């Protein structure tokens, strides 16, 4: 079942950390199992509220969720629509935070070779050709 964390917490996509926390507390109190004993729908809603808060209250998880949705958090980029990705979640962290998540320098090198934004092509030019075209 697909759902939107922002809709679950009844907040806008640009909500602040305090707004997220207030919405979580309000809704968690409303749907808490102790207040709704035996209500399976309230129990499900409470679990969704908790999950949404765990993601949206963490800046890193929220950033990934905003960019890639729930699939990004689960590392399932190739789960539908014919899209297949040849990378893992550590590649995303590396691109966001500049490394530190790869387990070896070989992995970092592989990543930089594979996803480099710069294109380098060696060419040989005479000095005059380089200056005057």
Short mmCIF file of C-alpha atoms in Angstrom, two decimals:
data_model
loop_
_atom_site.label_atom_id
_atom_site.label_comp_id
_atom_site.label_asym_id
_atom_site.label_seq_id
_atom_site.Cartn_x
_atom_site.Cartn_y
_atom_site.Cartn_z
CA UNK A 1 0.00 0.00 0.00
CA UNK A 2 1.51 3.30 -1.12
CA UNK A 3 1.08 6.40 1.03
CA UNK A 4 2.69 9.81 1.39
CA UNK A 5 4.44 10.64 4.66
CA UNK A 6 3.50 14.31 4.45
CA UNK A 7 -0.18 13.45 4.01
CA UNK A 8 -0.03 11.01 6.91
CA UNK A 9 1.28 13.73 9.24
CA UNK A 10 -1.07 16.29 7.64
CA UNK A 11 1.75 18.75 6.94
CA UNK A 12 3.12 20.58 3.92
CA UNK A 13 6.27 19.46 2.11
CA UNK A 14 8.18 22.49 3.42
CA UNK A 15 7.21 21.93 7.07
CA UNK A 16 9.86 22.73 9.66
CA UNK A 17 11.23 20.26 12.18
CA UNK A 18 9.03 21.75 14.90
CA UNK A 19 5.92 21.44 12.72
CA UNK A 20 6.75 17.80 12.02
CA UNK A 21 7.20 17.10 15.73
CA UNK A 22 3.94 18.85 16.69
CA UNK A 23 1.98 17.00 14.02
CA UNK A 24 3.47 13.68 15.13
CA UNK A 25 2.61 14.27 18.79
CA UNK A 26 -0.94 15.36 17.98
CA UNK A 27 -1.66 12.40 15.70
CA UNK A 28 0.18 9.83 17.83
CA UNK A 29 -1.92 10.84 20.80
CA UNK A 30 -5.12 10.64 18.73
CA UNK A 31 -4.38 7.18 17.25
CA UNK A 32 -2.42 5.61 20.12
CA UNK A 33 -3.44 1.96 20.72
CA UNK A 34 -4.13 2.64 24.40
CA UNK A 35 -6.80 5.15 23.40
CA UNK A 36 -8.21 2.95 20.62
CA UNK A 37 -8.02 -0.60 21.96
CA UNK A 38 -9.19 -3.17 19.45
CA UNK A 39 -9.40 -0.65 16.58
CA UNK A 40 -7.24 -2.18 13.82
CA UNK A 41 -7.59 0.89 11.60
CA UNK A 42 -6.29 3.17 14.37
CA UNK A 43 -3.43 0.74 14.98
CA UNK A 44 -2.45 0.83 11.30
CA UNK A 45 -2.68 4.63 11.26
CA UNK A 46 -0.48 4.81 14.38
CA UNK A 47 2.17 2.65 12.69
CA UNK A 48 2.06 4.86 9.58
CA UNK A 49 2.41 7.99 11.72
CA UNK A 50 5.45 6.50 13.46
CA UNK A 51 7.05 5.50 10.16
CA UNK A 52 6.41 8.93 8.65
CA UNK A 53 7.91 10.66 11.68
CA UNK A 54 11.00 8.43 11.67
CA UNK A 55 11.72 9.51 8.10
CA UNK A 56 10.68 13.16 8.10
CA UNK A 57 12.34 14.02 11.42
CA UNK A 58 15.73 12.79 10.14
CA UNK A 59 17.25 15.28 7.66
CA UNK A 60 19.15 12.64 5.66
CA UNK A 61 16.18 10.28 5.37
CA UNK A 62 13.87 13.17 4.53
CA UNK A 63 16.18 14.35 1.75
CA UNK A 64 16.27 10.86 0.22
CA UNK A 65 12.50 10.51 0.57
CA UNK A 66 11.91 13.89 -1.07
CA UNK A 67 14.10 12.95 -4.04
CA UNK A 68 13.28 9.26 -4.53
CA UNK A 69 10.21 8.44 -2.47
CA UNK A 70 9.85 5.45 -0.21
CA UNK A 71 11.70 3.23 -2.69
CA UNK A 72 14.82 5.36 -2.22
CA UNK A 73 14.82 4.65 1.50
CA UNK A 74 14.46 0.93 0.88
CA UNK A 75 17.09 0.89 -1.86
CA UNK A 76 14.56 -0.33 -4.45
CA UNK A 77 15.18 1.96 -7.38
CA UNK A 78 14.47 -0.64 -10.04
CA UNK A 79 11.15 -1.93 -8.72
CA UNK A 80 8.85 -0.69 -11.45
CA UNK A 81 8.27 1.06 -14.71
CA UNK A 82 11.12 -0.66 -16.50
CA UNK A 83 13.73 1.46 -14.74
CA UNK A 84 16.80 -0.41 -13.59
CA UNK A 85 19.56 1.17 -11.55
CA UNK A 86 23.11 -0.14 -11.29
CA UNK A 87 24.05 1.32 -7.89
CA UNK A 88 23.31 0.87 -4.22
CA UNK A 89 22.24 3.18 -1.43
CA UNK A 90 25.85 4.01 -0.48
CA UNK A 91 26.24 5.62 -3.92
CA UNK A 92 23.43 8.04 -3.05
CA UNK A 93 24.99 8.89 0.31
CA UNK A 94 28.32 9.44 -1.44
CA UNK A 95 26.75 11.84 -3.92
CA UNK A 96 24.97 13.75 -1.13
CA UNK A 97 27.76 13.90 1.40
CA UNK A 98 30.98 13.51 -0.54
CA UNK A 99 32.03 10.04 0.50
CA UNK A 100 32.71 8.28 3.74
CA UNK A 101 30.10 5.59 3.17
CA UNK A 102 31.94 3.47 0.61
CA UNK A 103 33.77 0.54 2.14
CA UNK A 104 36.96 0.99 0.13
CA UNK A 105 38.82 3.42 -2.06
CA UNK A 106 38.21 1.03 -4.95
CA UNK A 107 34.44 1.52 -4.54
CA UNK A 108 34.86 5.30 -4.42
CA UNK A 109 36.98 5.19 -7.56
CA UNK A 110 34.41 2.96 -9.30
CA UNK A 111 31.68 5.41 -8.32
CA UNK A 112 33.60 8.46 -9.55
CA UNK A 113 34.45 6.80 -12.85
CA UNK A 114 30.87 5.70 -13.38
CA UNK A 115 29.04 8.87 -12.36
CA UNK A 116 31.54 11.65 -12.98
CA UNK A 117 29.90 14.91 -14.05
CA UNK A 118 33.11 16.07 -15.76
CA UNK A 119 34.06 14.93 -19.23
CA UNK A 120 37.75 14.87 -20.11
CA UNK A 121 38.99 14.24 -23.64
CA UNK A 122 42.69 14.63 -24.39
CA UNK A 123 43.43 16.47 -27.66
CA UNK A 124 46.68 17.56 -29.25
CA UNK A 125 46.81 21.14 -30.55
CA UNK A 126 49.57 23.36 -31.79
CA UNK A 127 50.01 26.55 -29.77
CA UNK A 128 48.74 28.83 -32.57
CA UNK A 129 45.76 26.56 -33.17
CA UNK A 130 44.82 26.70 -29.48
CA UNK A 131 45.11 30.50 -29.40
CA UNK A 132 43.65 31.49 -32.76
CA UNK A 133 41.44 28.54 -33.56
#
